[in-house]
Each structure stands twice: as structure tokens, then as C-alpha cells.
Amino acid sequence: MLYQSTRESKKKLTAAKAIVQGLSDDGGLFVPETFPQIFSQINDLVPKPYKERAAYVMSLYLDDFSFEEINQYTAEAYNETGFDDATIAPLHKLDDNTHFLELWHGPTCAFKDMALQMLPRLLTASLRKTEEKREVCVLVATSGDTGKAALEGFCDVPGTRIMVFYPSEGVSQIQQLQMTTQSGKNVNVVAVEGNFDDAQSGVKAIFSDEALRCALSDAGFFLSSANSINWGRLVPQIAYYISAYCDLLGSGHIKLGDKINFCVPTGNFGNILAAYYAEKMGLPIGKLICASNCNDVLTQFIDSGVYDRNRQFFTTISPSMDILVSSNLERLLFEASGKDAKIVSDYMSKLGSNGKYEVTESLKSEIARIFASGMCSEKDTMDTIAKALNNYNYLMDTHTAVAYKVLEDYRESTGDTTPTVVVSTASPFKFCDSVLDALKQPHGDGIELLQQLAEVSGASVPAPLSELKGRASRFSDCVAVDKMKGEVVRFLKG
Ligand SMILES: *Cc1c(COP(=O)(O)O)cnc(C)c1O
């Protein structure tokens, strides 16, 4: 299997090269040439544990890796040392037609673990395969969940260093504690004065600094990114959609060939794109419902065919979905346009210069064939959390609540009764203060909120979060954006 860029059709790379490089030289994203078909294999996957389902799915795309290699990585990534549920990605049944796919049973309690427990293994193996001798330094700007998941994934992985920048304003207290108490010899965490955009623009400036790259290269390092445009982060995510289908078959809720819908709380469009790829592989999917918070640029796009980032940015209680440019949408445009690299380049250059583009009528209707979308306000998010706990005794986080409300609205407006899986992306305990607000519980702040939420809801605090109590903070630096580069140099050379 070879990979090509969404903006140029001629050059083809192996998976290992695509993973090492991350982004194509022409600014495009790497996409697989074809989509392997899995329908005839689904029954065989049903009795298998998650790690074997995932190994099967990933090996179809990573054929420059041996099956033994992939098997070893999934066995190391998805086991009961890191995950507090033996099934790794369990389905929680709400009613006969509605299940929640809980992707937050991993070491950092957010779905980013599903990919970031695999990426370091895929990346280090790819470095060996491409005979890269320098040490990789992974730079991450995070709005909260990615940073911790990347730290946990790369912690003490030989041949790697990781440096995470998080905004001093904007991450939850629990998220900050998770990062500043991170263990490991090869890790560094620094707060950046400002918001996520400030941290992100600082990291982008470092990546595009040629002189710095040369100096680091001379010192034996090269920079890489762990964000969701990397193929090594996307490919592990396809597996859990297929796994969820297997579980519904196994429990008798559906028959082989029955279609199901997925409803996904969406930010950078990585998670829902993996579902789209699963559909391209022959998984019977009816609709993919793209759920947004009030930063609903994607919902508007799916409805109107116009992508317009020139709009107000809102800071919400579902911060991992606060985003105006969803990078992975480019991969959908590429497939839905019949792999038209020229039209994708054109849209992306318009996005760069005007912050806006409009797709053709045929592209718009191809997207509407499989995607539906909806927006959920802050108040509805809160009300949904409280309602689900009252009616179903099920506690969900703010991101998952956005998706559940959008699903309810979708069902009401379409009458669609297809069994639907809501993708649950974070433990509610990661966002204690907002969840307690939703439950109308007066609260203070800090680590004590974990216990309070447990008492109010009857749910138990995940171990990785309760263990934060009393842990010493290792990283307390907070720097201005223009000092970030110096911090990287100090970390690598110091
Ligand atoms: C990252 C994240 C999302 C958004 O996922 P994308 O792949 O960026 O669309 C949603 N919910 C939570 C909790 C996240 O951490």
C-alpha cells in the first residue's frame, strides 16, 4: 500500500515514510491509494479481543510492517496495564437503539490514547525502516487532551524526546495537573502565556525556522509532530469503528450487513474521518453525524457547502472541539471529489488567502450522501448531562453530551431509527467543574472535585486521575510565545 498527498497525485510513499514525514512537502496530507475491503472478514473478527481486531485492520494499511510487528504493538498498546476496561473500547448500552462507544478507558482518560498509545511505536519503527539516525523530538501544542496523551505515549520511549506547550489560559485544572506531574526522562512541559492559538502559532514558527532545524540536525535531532494529521495517528482510529460493529453483532443487536450510524463530537475532523474510512472499507454505515459545539464551522459547511473561518471564536465547556480550521477535512474533500488533488489545492489556497471556499454542488451532495450534522449550544450541553444522569443513570462528559444532543435532534428531524453509536471521547472526570455545574452542584476547585463528582453521580474516579492527588509537580515554567524556541534549544542541548 502506498500513500499520496491530497494536493499532488504523482509522488507515492510507503507508510513508514508517510509517518516519519507527517505532512507532505506540498502542504497536503498523506492518504492511502486504496481502501482495503473488510466486509467478508467481519464475522471472523467478532470473537477476537480488541488488540487483534486493531492489528488486523492496521496491517491492511501498513504492509511495509510485518504482521508480527503490528501484533506486538497492539498487544503493548491495548492491554489492562494501560486501560481500566478489559475490552479496551467498550460499548455502553443506553437503550436498544443507542450505544456509547467509550474511548476513554486508557491512561489519560481521553480518546486520544487510542491513537497515541500506538503512534510512538509506529513512529520509532518507521524511523528504523527509513534508516533515520537522528533522535526525534516531538513538539506538541495542546488545548489539553493531546498533550497528556502524547506525553504518556512517548514517555521513556528510546530514541525520542517530547516537549509539550500548553496555554496558561484554557486547560482544565485536572488537565494541567496531568501534564505538570508527568514522569519520564525524555519529557518536558512548558506553559505559554496566552491561549491555544498563541501556543499553536509558536510551535508552527519553530517548525518553519530553517536555521533552527539545521542547528538541531547538526546536534543530532529532528523535529516531528504528534498532531492528528499524521497517518500514524489516524490509522489506529479506524479500528474502533469496526470493533464497535463487531460488538453489536456479537451481542445480537444487529445482523451482519445491517447499517448503523455513528455520531461523533468533532473538532479537527480526525475521529469522524476514521469512521468515513471504515465506511470506504465496506463497514455498513448509514449516516455519520458530525456534532459541533457553537464553533459550528463544520456543521455550516456540511449544510451549505461553504467553509468560512471568518467568524467569532468561542471558548466553550467542550474545549477540545473549539476549532476554526479542521485540518483533516482536507482528506474528506480529496475522497469525495474523486481524488481530485487540483481542486483540493485550490480550496486550500483559498482557505489560506481568504479564509473561505465553496465546494461544487456535486462534491457537496457526495458529502451529504453520508454525513449529517448538527450544533449544540452550551445550555443544551449542560441540560443533556443532567438529563442523561437523571433518566439513564449515565454520566457523560461535555464533549460526549454535545454528540448525544445532536443525535436526539437528528432523530427528531429525520425520523431515522437506525441503531446509532455515539462516540464518547472523554471521561467526565476530566471536566469535573463543567460537569458539576451541569448537575447544579455548587463546588470549589482543585483535585477535591473528583471525589465530589463521584459522590454526586455514583460513578467512580478513574485511577489515573485519583492518583494525581499528592503527586509533585515537575514542570512550572511559563514563558512568552517568543521564548518558546529558546526552551526547545535548552531542552535538547542542555
Ligand atoms: C480531540 C477531542 C475531540 C475532537 O476530535 P477530532 O478528532 O479533533 O475531531 C473531541 N472530544 C475530545 C474529548 C477530544 O479530546
Short mmCIF file of C-alpha atoms and ligand atoms in Angstrom, two decimals:
data_model
loop_
_atom_site.label_atom_id
_atom_site.label_comp_id
_atom_site.label_asym_id
_atom_site.label_seq_id
_atom_site.Cartn_x
_atom_site.Cartn_y
_atom_site.Cartn_z
CA MET A 1 0.00 0.00 0.00
CA LEU A 2 1.38 3.38 -1.00
CA TYR A 3 0.40 6.88 0.09
CA GLN A 4 -0.01 10.08 -1.87
CA SER A 5 -0.59 13.71 -0.99
CA THR A 6 -4.06 15.28 -1.15
CA ARG A 7 -2.52 18.07 -3.23
CA GLU A 8 -0.41 16.14 -5.71
CA SER A 9 -1.07 12.80 -7.33
CA LYS A 10 2.27 11.63 -8.71
CA LYS A 11 4.60 11.08 -5.77
CA LYS A 12 3.95 7.86 -3.82
CA LEU A 13 5.43 6.91 -0.44
CA THR A 14 5.44 3.89 1.85
CA ALA A 15 3.52 4.06 5.13
CA ALA A 16 6.78 4.34 7.10
CA LYS A 17 7.89 7.36 5.05
CA ALA A 18 4.46 8.99 5.37
CA ILE A 19 4.53 8.52 9.15
CA VAL A 20 8.06 9.91 9.51
CA GLN A 21 7.32 12.89 7.29
CA GLY A 22 3.88 13.68 8.79
CA LEU A 23 2.94 16.35 6.26
CA SER A 24 3.67 16.32 2.53
CA ASP A 25 6.17 18.90 1.15
CA ASP A 26 3.37 20.47 -0.88
CA GLY A 27 1.40 21.14 2.31
CA GLY A 28 -1.03 18.27 1.65
CA LEU A 29 -1.89 15.31 3.86
CA PHE A 30 -0.98 11.71 3.13
CA VAL A 31 -3.82 9.40 2.10
CA PRO A 32 -3.86 5.70 1.19
CA GLU A 33 -4.09 4.91 -2.52
CA THR A 34 -6.95 2.46 -1.99
CA PHE A 35 -9.22 1.24 0.78
CA PRO A 36 -8.87 -2.46 1.65
CA GLN A 37 -12.24 -4.22 1.91
CA ILE A 38 -13.17 -5.90 5.19
CA PHE A 39 -16.83 -6.91 4.96
CA SER A 40 -16.08 -10.61 4.38
CA GLN A 41 -13.77 -10.62 7.45
CA ILE A 42 -16.15 -9.05 9.97
CA ASN A 43 -17.55 -12.34 11.28
CA ASP A 44 -14.03 -13.64 11.93
CA LEU A 45 -13.20 -10.54 13.96
CA VAL A 46 -16.22 -10.85 16.28
CA PRO A 47 -14.71 -13.37 18.75
CA LYS A 48 -11.32 -11.61 18.80
CA PRO A 49 -10.07 -9.22 21.50
CA TYR A 50 -9.59 -5.55 20.68
CA LYS A 51 -5.83 -5.80 20.14
CA GLU A 52 -6.33 -8.44 17.45
CA ARG A 53 -9.12 -6.58 15.70
CA ALA A 54 -6.92 -3.48 15.66
CA ALA A 55 -3.88 -5.40 14.41
CA TYR A 56 -5.91 -6.88 11.57
CA VAL A 57 -7.29 -3.51 10.46
CA MET A 58 -3.99 -1.65 10.71
CA SER A 59 -1.94 -4.32 8.99
CA LEU A 60 -4.07 -3.85 5.85
CA TYR A 61 -2.71 -0.31 5.59
CA LEU A 62 0.78 -0.82 6.98
CA ASP A 63 2.05 -3.56 4.71
CA ASP A 64 5.66 -2.41 4.99
CA PHE A 65 5.37 -3.59 8.61
CA SER A 66 5.21 -7.32 9.33
CA PHE A 67 2.04 -8.70 10.89
CA GLU A 68 4.14 -9.77 13.91
CA GLU A 69 5.32 -6.19 14.38
CA ILE A 70 1.79 -4.77 14.34
CA ASN A 71 0.56 -7.54 16.60
CA GLN A 72 3.28 -6.78 19.10
CA TYR A 73 2.48 -3.05 19.08
CA THR A 74 -1.26 -3.50 19.59
CA ALA A 75 -0.59 -6.00 22.39
CA GLU A 76 1.67 -3.41 24.10
CA ALA A 77 -0.70 -0.51 23.46
CA TYR A 78 -4.09 -2.03 24.30
CA ASN A 79 -3.88 -4.04 27.50
CA GLU A 80 -5.03 -3.94 31.10
CA THR A 81 -1.92 -2.17 32.35
CA GLY A 82 -2.90 0.96 30.45
CA PHE A 83 -6.66 0.50 30.24
CA ASP A 84 -9.12 0.06 33.11
CA ASP A 85 -11.54 -1.98 30.98
CA ALA A 86 -10.54 -5.39 29.66
CA THR A 87 -12.43 -4.82 26.41
CA ILE A 88 -10.42 -1.57 25.81
CA ALA A 89 -13.22 0.20 23.86
CA PRO A 90 -16.49 -0.96 25.48
CA LEU A 91 -19.99 -0.17 24.28
CA HIS A 92 -22.35 1.16 26.93
CA LYS A 93 -25.97 0.47 26.10
CA LEU A 94 -28.34 3.36 26.76
CA ASP A 95 -31.38 1.81 25.04
CA ASP A 96 -31.93 -0.78 22.31
CA ASN A 97 -31.06 1.70 19.59
CA THR A 98 -28.38 3.77 21.27
CA HIS A 99 -24.92 2.77 22.46
CA PHE A 100 -21.98 4.84 23.66
CA LEU A 101 -18.54 3.77 22.45
CA GLU A 102 -16.35 4.66 25.44
CA LEU A 103 -12.90 5.52 24.15
CA TRP A 104 -11.58 6.95 27.39
CA HIS A 105 -10.53 3.92 29.42
CA GLY A 106 -6.84 4.48 28.62
CA PRO A 107 -4.02 6.04 30.64
CA THR A 108 -5.09 9.69 30.19
CA CYS A 109 -8.88 9.24 30.16
CA ALA A 110 -9.49 10.72 26.69
CA PHE A 111 -9.90 9.07 23.30
CA LYS A 112 -6.55 10.48 22.14
CA ASP A 113 -4.98 7.47 23.91
CA MET A 114 -6.41 5.11 21.29
CA ALA A 115 -4.07 6.69 18.73
CA LEU A 116 -1.24 7.99 20.91
CA GLN A 117 -0.57 4.64 22.54
CA MET A 118 0.19 3.39 19.00
CA LEU A 119 1.88 6.36 17.32
CA PRO A 120 5.22 6.20 19.23
CA ARG A 121 5.59 2.52 18.32
CA LEU A 122 4.71 3.16 14.68
CA LEU A 123 6.96 6.21 14.54
CA THR A 124 10.05 4.58 16.07
CA ALA A 125 9.63 1.52 13.83
CA SER A 126 9.22 3.84 10.83
CA LEU A 127 12.43 5.65 11.78
CA ARG A 128 14.26 2.32 11.75
CA LYS A 129 12.74 1.34 8.41
CA THR A 130 13.71 4.65 6.81
CA GLU A 131 17.20 4.46 8.40
CA GLU A 132 16.84 7.76 10.18
CA LYS A 133 19.73 8.02 12.63
CA ARG A 134 18.86 11.28 14.36
CA GLU A 135 16.83 11.38 17.55
CA VAL A 136 13.27 12.58 17.06
CA CYS A 137 11.90 15.43 19.14
CA VAL A 138 8.12 15.57 19.12
CA LEU A 139 6.71 19.07 19.60
CA VAL A 140 3.08 19.45 20.63
CA ALA A 141 0.86 22.46 21.16
CA THR A 142 -2.19 21.27 23.05
CA SER A 143 -5.58 22.54 24.11
CA GLY A 144 -5.50 19.85 26.82
CA ASP A 145 -6.10 16.24 25.84
CA THR A 146 -3.48 15.70 23.12
CA GLY A 147 -0.59 16.94 25.27
CA LYS A 148 -1.10 14.49 28.08
CA ALA A 149 -1.85 11.58 25.76
CA ALA A 150 1.31 12.31 23.74
CA LEU A 151 3.42 12.59 26.93
CA GLU A 152 2.11 9.26 28.17
CA GLY A 153 2.66 7.63 24.77
CA PHE A 154 6.24 8.85 24.28
CA CYS A 155 7.33 8.69 27.94
CA ASP A 156 10.74 6.92 28.08
CA VAL A 157 10.45 5.61 24.50
CA PRO A 158 14.11 5.17 23.41
CA GLY A 159 15.26 7.48 20.61
CA THR A 160 12.56 10.05 21.29
CA ARG A 161 12.05 13.25 23.25
CA ILE A 162 8.79 15.04 23.71
CA MET A 163 8.04 18.65 24.52
CA VAL A 164 4.52 19.90 25.18
CA PHE A 165 3.38 23.53 25.21
CA TYR A 166 0.01 24.26 26.75
CA PRO A 167 -1.75 27.63 27.05
CA SER A 168 -1.61 29.21 30.51
CA GLU A 169 -5.25 30.20 29.97
CA GLY A 170 -7.57 27.49 28.84
CA VAL A 171 -6.81 23.98 30.08
CA SER A 172 -8.83 22.47 32.93
CA GLN A 173 -7.17 22.13 36.33
CA ILE A 174 -7.16 18.36 36.03
CA GLN A 175 -5.60 18.57 32.57
CA GLN A 176 -2.88 20.90 33.85
CA LEU A 177 -2.09 18.61 36.79
CA GLN A 178 -1.95 15.63 34.46
CA MET A 179 0.73 17.35 32.39
CA THR A 180 2.82 19.04 35.08
CA THR A 181 3.17 15.80 37.07
CA GLN A 182 4.21 13.73 34.03
CA SER A 183 7.02 11.26 34.73
CA GLY A 184 9.79 10.23 32.32
CA LYS A 185 13.36 11.23 31.48
CA ASN A 186 12.68 12.38 27.91
CA VAL A 187 9.74 14.71 28.58
CA ASN A 188 9.34 18.45 29.04
CA VAL A 189 6.23 20.54 29.65
CA VAL A 190 6.03 24.34 29.42
CA ALA A 191 3.10 26.71 29.80
CA VAL A 192 2.80 29.52 27.25
CA GLU A 193 1.34 32.91 28.13
CA GLY A 194 -1.95 33.25 26.27
CA ASN A 195 -4.48 30.91 24.66
CA PHE A 196 -4.23 27.79 22.48
CA ASP A 197 -3.76 29.82 19.29
CA ASP A 198 -0.70 31.51 20.84
CA ALA A 199 0.87 28.16 21.75
CA GLN A 200 -0.01 26.73 18.34
CA SER A 201 1.46 29.68 16.41
CA GLY A 202 4.65 29.41 18.49
CA VAL A 203 5.06 25.74 17.59
CA LYS A 204 4.36 26.47 13.90
CA ALA A 205 7.05 29.17 13.95
CA ILE A 206 9.55 26.67 15.36
CA PHE A 207 8.71 24.11 12.66
CA SER A 208 9.23 26.66 9.89
CA ASP A 209 12.54 28.00 11.28
CA GLU A 210 15.10 26.58 8.81
CA ALA A 211 18.14 27.85 10.72
CA LEU A 212 16.92 26.18 13.90
CA ARG A 213 16.23 22.92 12.08
CA CYS A 214 19.77 22.92 10.67
CA ALA A 215 21.33 23.63 14.04
CA LEU A 216 19.29 20.88 15.67
CA SER A 217 20.12 18.48 12.87
CA ASP A 218 23.84 19.13 13.43
CA ALA A 219 23.27 18.30 17.09
CA GLY A 220 21.58 15.00 16.05
CA PHE A 221 17.89 15.91 16.35
CA PHE A 222 14.96 16.38 14.07
CA LEU A 223 11.53 17.77 14.88
CA SER A 224 8.29 15.90 14.39
CA SER A 225 4.66 16.47 15.29
CA ALA A 226 2.13 14.24 17.03
CA ASN A 227 -0.96 16.01 15.81
CA SER A 228 -3.87 14.35 14.15
CA ILE A 229 -2.80 14.97 10.56
CA ASN A 230 -0.17 12.21 10.90
CA TRP A 231 -1.24 8.95 9.24
CA GLY A 232 0.17 7.08 12.25
CA ARG A 233 -2.46 8.75 14.40
CA LEU A 234 -5.35 8.26 12.04
CA VAL A 235 -4.93 4.58 11.18
CA PRO A 236 -5.41 3.28 14.77
CA GLN A 237 -8.71 5.16 14.92
CA ILE A 238 -10.31 3.22 12.07
CA ALA A 239 -10.11 0.08 14.19
CA TYR A 240 -12.58 1.07 16.89
CA TYR A 241 -15.40 1.73 14.44
CA ILE A 242 -15.03 -1.78 13.09
CA SER A 243 -14.69 -3.11 16.64
CA ALA A 244 -17.95 -1.40 17.69
CA TYR A 245 -19.76 -3.05 14.77
CA CYS A 246 -18.33 -6.43 15.82
CA ASP A 247 -19.58 -5.89 19.38
CA LEU A 248 -23.11 -5.06 18.21
CA LEU A 249 -23.08 -8.20 16.07
CA GLY A 250 -21.75 -10.28 18.95
CA SER A 251 -24.45 -9.04 21.33
CA GLY A 252 -27.18 -9.71 18.77
CA HIS A 253 -28.26 -6.08 18.43
CA ILE A 254 -27.68 -6.19 14.67
CA LYS A 255 -27.25 -8.78 11.92
CA LEU A 256 -24.30 -8.83 9.53
CA GLY A 257 -24.98 -6.27 6.83
CA ASP A 258 -27.31 -4.08 8.92
CA LYS A 259 -26.35 -0.46 8.74
CA ILE A 260 -25.51 1.56 11.83
CA ASN A 261 -24.94 5.29 12.33
CA PHE A 262 -22.14 6.93 14.28
CA CYS A 263 -22.48 10.31 15.95
CA VAL A 264 -19.10 11.93 16.67
CA PRO A 265 -18.20 15.06 18.69
CA THR A 266 -15.91 16.76 16.21
CA GLY A 267 -13.02 19.23 16.33
CA ASN A 268 -10.14 18.64 13.93
CA PHE A 269 -12.21 16.09 11.97
CA GLY A 270 -9.76 13.22 12.67
CA ASN A 271 -12.09 10.97 14.63
CA ILE A 272 -15.05 11.16 12.24
CA LEU A 273 -12.76 10.87 9.21
CA ALA A 274 -11.62 7.49 10.55
CA ALA A 275 -15.30 6.45 10.54
CA TYR A 276 -15.60 7.59 6.93
CA TYR A 277 -12.57 5.46 6.05
CA ALA A 278 -14.21 2.49 7.80
CA GLU A 279 -17.25 3.03 5.55
CA LYS A 280 -14.99 3.11 2.49
CA MET A 281 -13.63 -0.26 3.66
CA GLY A 282 -17.12 -1.72 3.45
CA LEU A 283 -18.33 -1.35 7.04
CA PRO A 284 -22.14 -0.99 6.79
CA ILE A 285 -22.66 2.61 7.88
CA GLY A 286 -25.81 4.64 7.24
CA LYS A 287 -25.00 8.14 8.41
CA LEU A 288 -22.04 9.79 10.08
CA ILE A 289 -23.42 12.57 12.22
CA CYS A 290 -20.91 15.35 12.77
CA ALA A 291 -21.62 17.13 16.06
CA SER A 292 -20.28 20.62 16.78
CA ASN A 293 -20.47 22.97 19.76
CA CYS A 294 -21.15 26.65 18.99
CA ASN A 295 -17.91 26.76 16.97
CA ASP A 296 -20.02 25.13 14.26
CA VAL A 297 -17.95 25.88 11.17
CA LEU A 298 -18.16 22.20 10.12
CA THR A 299 -21.93 21.98 10.58
CA GLN A 300 -22.33 25.10 8.44
CA PHE A 301 -20.04 23.59 5.82
CA ILE A 302 -21.91 20.30 5.60
CA ASP A 303 -25.22 22.20 5.33
CA SER A 304 -24.18 24.87 2.86
CA GLY A 305 -21.03 23.72 1.04
CA VAL A 306 -19.28 26.90 2.20
CA TYR A 307 -16.34 26.67 4.60
CA ASP A 308 -15.78 30.04 6.23
CA ARG A 309 -13.35 30.51 9.09
CA ASN A 310 -14.01 34.26 9.28
CA ARG A 311 -16.25 34.08 12.28
CA GLN A 312 -16.16 34.61 16.00
CA PHE A 313 -14.26 32.05 18.06
CA PHE A 314 -16.00 30.88 21.25
CA THR A 315 -14.34 29.37 24.30
CA THR A 316 -16.72 26.61 25.41
CA ILE A 317 -17.10 23.89 28.03
CA SER A 318 -16.14 21.35 25.33
CA PRO A 319 -12.71 22.92 24.63
CA SER A 320 -11.31 20.06 22.54
CA MET A 321 -13.88 20.98 19.88
CA ASP A 322 -13.09 24.71 19.90
CA ILE A 323 -11.51 24.97 16.49
CA LEU A 324 -11.99 27.04 13.34
CA VAL A 325 -9.80 25.15 10.88
CA SER A 326 -10.38 21.39 10.88
CA SER A 327 -7.24 20.07 9.17
CA ASN A 328 -8.46 16.57 8.39
CA LEU A 329 -11.42 17.84 6.37
CA GLU A 330 -8.92 18.08 3.51
CA ARG A 331 -8.79 14.30 3.38
CA LEU A 332 -12.57 14.08 3.03
CA LEU A 333 -12.55 16.68 0.22
CA PHE A 334 -9.98 14.57 -1.58
CA GLU A 335 -12.01 11.34 -1.48
CA ALA A 336 -15.40 12.97 -2.04
CA SER A 337 -14.08 14.80 -5.12
CA GLY A 338 -12.90 11.52 -6.66
CA LYS A 339 -9.25 12.12 -5.61
CA ASP A 340 -9.02 15.49 -7.35
CA ALA A 341 -5.73 16.90 -5.99
CA LYS A 342 -6.09 20.01 -8.11
CA ILE A 343 -9.45 21.03 -6.70
CA VAL A 344 -8.27 20.32 -3.14
CA SER A 345 -5.18 22.54 -3.66
CA ASP A 346 -7.44 25.24 -4.99
CA TYR A 347 -9.77 25.11 -1.94
CA MET A 348 -6.84 25.08 0.47
CA SER A 349 -5.18 28.07 -1.14
CA LYS A 350 -8.50 29.95 -0.93
CA LEU A 351 -8.73 28.97 2.72
CA GLY A 352 -5.21 30.33 3.22
CA SER A 353 -5.79 33.63 1.44
CA ASN A 354 -9.49 34.41 2.15
CA GLY A 355 -10.26 32.04 5.00
CA LYS A 356 -13.11 30.71 2.86
CA TYR A 357 -14.03 28.37 -0.01
CA GLU A 358 -17.16 26.92 -1.55
CA VAL A 359 -17.26 23.38 -2.95
CA THR A 360 -19.04 22.28 -6.13
CA GLU A 361 -22.64 21.09 -6.00
CA SER A 362 -21.58 17.51 -6.78
CA LEU A 363 -18.96 17.47 -4.01
CA LYS A 364 -21.50 18.89 -1.59
CA SER A 365 -24.06 16.19 -2.43
CA GLU A 366 -21.45 13.43 -2.22
CA ILE A 367 -20.66 14.59 1.33
CA ALA A 368 -24.40 14.80 2.16
CA ARG A 369 -24.81 11.20 0.99
CA ILE A 370 -23.14 10.00 4.16
CA PHE A 371 -22.73 13.00 6.51
CA ALA A 372 -25.37 14.70 8.60
CA SER A 373 -24.53 17.41 11.11
CA GLY A 374 -25.77 19.48 13.99
CA MET A 375 -24.80 22.05 16.60
CA CYS A 376 -25.37 22.00 20.35
CA SER A 377 -25.39 25.16 22.49
CA GLU A 378 -23.68 25.50 25.87
CA LYS A 379 -27.01 25.38 27.70
CA ASP A 380 -28.16 22.28 25.83
CA THR A 381 -24.83 20.60 26.61
CA MET A 382 -25.37 21.18 30.33
CA ASP A 383 -29.04 20.14 30.23
CA THR A 384 -28.12 16.95 28.36
CA ILE A 385 -25.59 15.89 31.01
CA ALA A 386 -28.15 16.38 33.78
CA LYS A 387 -30.94 14.65 31.82
CA ALA A 388 -28.85 11.60 30.93
CA LEU A 389 -27.86 11.13 34.57
CA ASN A 390 -31.46 11.50 35.75
CA ASN A 391 -33.11 9.36 33.08
CA TYR A 392 -30.50 6.71 32.44
CA ASN A 393 -28.12 6.98 35.39
CA TYR A 394 -25.34 7.56 32.86
CA LEU A 395 -22.72 10.25 33.42
CA MET A 396 -21.14 11.77 30.32
CA ASP A 397 -18.57 14.49 29.70
CA THR A 398 -19.22 17.80 27.94
CA HIS A 399 -17.95 16.65 24.51
CA THR A 400 -19.99 13.46 24.51
CA ALA A 401 -23.07 15.42 25.60
CA VAL A 402 -22.76 17.62 22.50
CA ALA A 403 -22.92 14.50 20.35
CA TYR A 404 -25.83 12.97 22.24
CA LYS A 405 -27.93 16.13 21.94
CA VAL A 406 -27.14 16.44 18.24
CA LEU A 407 -28.25 12.81 17.80
CA GLU A 408 -31.56 13.49 19.56
CA ASP A 409 -32.18 16.49 17.31
CA TYR A 410 -31.22 14.48 14.23
CA ARG A 411 -33.63 11.69 15.13
CA GLU A 412 -36.41 14.14 15.73
CA SER A 413 -35.95 15.99 12.44
CA THR A 414 -35.33 12.94 10.22
CA GLY A 415 -37.25 10.10 11.87
CA ASP A 416 -34.18 7.91 11.22
CA THR A 417 -34.39 4.86 13.54
CA THR A 418 -31.08 3.25 12.51
CA PRO A 419 -29.19 1.90 15.55
CA THR A 420 -26.64 4.53 16.45
CA VAL A 421 -23.33 4.57 18.30
CA VAL A 422 -22.41 7.84 19.99
CA VAL A 423 -18.65 8.17 20.23
CA SER A 424 -17.76 9.07 23.82
CA THR A 425 -14.43 10.89 23.78
CA ALA A 426 -13.51 11.76 27.38
CA SER A 427 -14.11 10.70 30.94
CA PRO A 428 -16.50 13.15 32.67
CA PHE A 429 -13.93 13.37 35.49
CA LYS A 430 -11.54 15.25 33.19
CA PHE A 431 -14.03 18.12 33.11
CA CYS A 432 -15.29 17.99 36.70
CA ASP A 433 -16.08 21.67 37.10
CA SER A 434 -18.28 21.91 33.99
CA VAL A 435 -19.99 18.60 34.74
CA LEU A 436 -20.71 19.67 38.34
CA ASP A 437 -22.08 22.97 37.01
CA ALA A 438 -24.34 20.99 34.68
CA LEU A 439 -25.59 18.99 37.66
CA LYS A 440 -26.19 22.29 39.50
CA GLN A 441 -23.79 21.37 42.28
CA PRO A 442 -22.01 24.28 43.97
CA HIS A 443 -18.29 23.50 44.07
CA GLY A 444 -14.85 24.86 44.86
CA ASP A 445 -11.91 23.90 42.72
CA GLY A 446 -8.90 21.61 42.56
CA ILE A 447 -8.45 17.90 42.92
CA GLU A 448 -11.26 17.58 45.51
CA LEU A 449 -13.79 17.94 42.70
CA LEU A 450 -13.07 14.38 41.60
CA GLN A 451 -14.48 12.99 44.83
CA GLN A 452 -17.43 15.37 44.78
CA LEU A 453 -18.41 14.30 41.27
CA ALA A 454 -18.09 10.63 42.26
CA GLU A 455 -20.44 11.16 45.20
CA VAL A 456 -23.00 13.13 43.23
CA SER A 457 -23.07 10.76 40.25
CA GLY A 458 -22.32 7.34 41.70
CA ALA A 459 -19.60 6.87 39.06
CA SER A 460 -16.07 6.09 40.18
CA VAL A 461 -13.00 8.22 39.64
CA PRO A 462 -10.62 6.67 37.06
CA ALA A 463 -7.36 5.60 38.73
CA PRO A 464 -5.06 7.77 36.57
CA LEU A 465 -6.94 10.83 37.86
CA SER A 466 -7.30 9.84 41.52
CA GLU A 467 -3.55 9.12 41.57
CA LEU A 468 -2.84 12.76 40.77
CA LYS A 469 -3.61 13.65 44.35
CA GLY A 470 -0.40 14.39 46.22
CA ARG A 471 1.79 13.98 43.14
CA ALA A 472 4.59 16.53 42.96
CA SER A 473 4.56 18.98 40.07
CA ARG A 474 7.73 18.69 37.96
CA PHE A 475 7.18 21.48 35.46
CA SER A 476 6.29 25.02 36.45
CA ASP A 477 7.84 27.22 33.71
CA CYS A 478 5.59 29.67 31.93
CA VAL A 479 7.09 31.59 29.00
CA ALA A 480 6.08 34.19 26.41
CA VAL A 481 5.49 32.95 22.85
CA ASP A 482 8.79 34.44 21.63
CA LYS A 483 10.71 32.43 24.24
CA MET A 484 9.39 29.02 23.12
CA LYS A 485 12.21 28.46 20.64
CA GLY A 486 14.80 29.04 23.38
CA GLU A 487 13.03 26.48 25.54
CA VAL A 488 13.30 23.84 22.80
CA VAL A 489 17.02 24.52 22.34
CA ARG A 490 17.60 24.38 26.08
CA PHE A 491 15.72 21.10 26.41
CA LEU A 492 17.58 19.40 23.55
CA LYS A 493 21.07 20.76 24.08
CA GLY A 494 21.04 21.38 27.80
C1 LIG B 1 -9.73 15.80 20.44
C2 LIG B 1 -11.09 15.66 21.03
C3 LIG B 1 -12.26 15.77 20.24
C4 LIG B 1 -12.21 16.15 18.77
O1 LIG B 1 -11.69 15.11 17.97
P1 LIG B 1 -11.20 15.41 16.48
O2 LIG B 1 -10.55 14.16 16.02
O3 LIG B 1 -10.21 16.55 16.60
O4 LIG B 1 -12.39 15.79 15.67
C5 LIG B 1 -13.48 15.57 20.85
N1 LIG B 1 -13.57 15.29 22.17
C6 LIG B 1 -12.47 15.19 22.96
C7 LIG B 1 -12.64 14.89 24.41
C8 LIG B 1 -11.19 15.35 22.42
O5 LIG B 1 -10.11 15.25 23.21
#
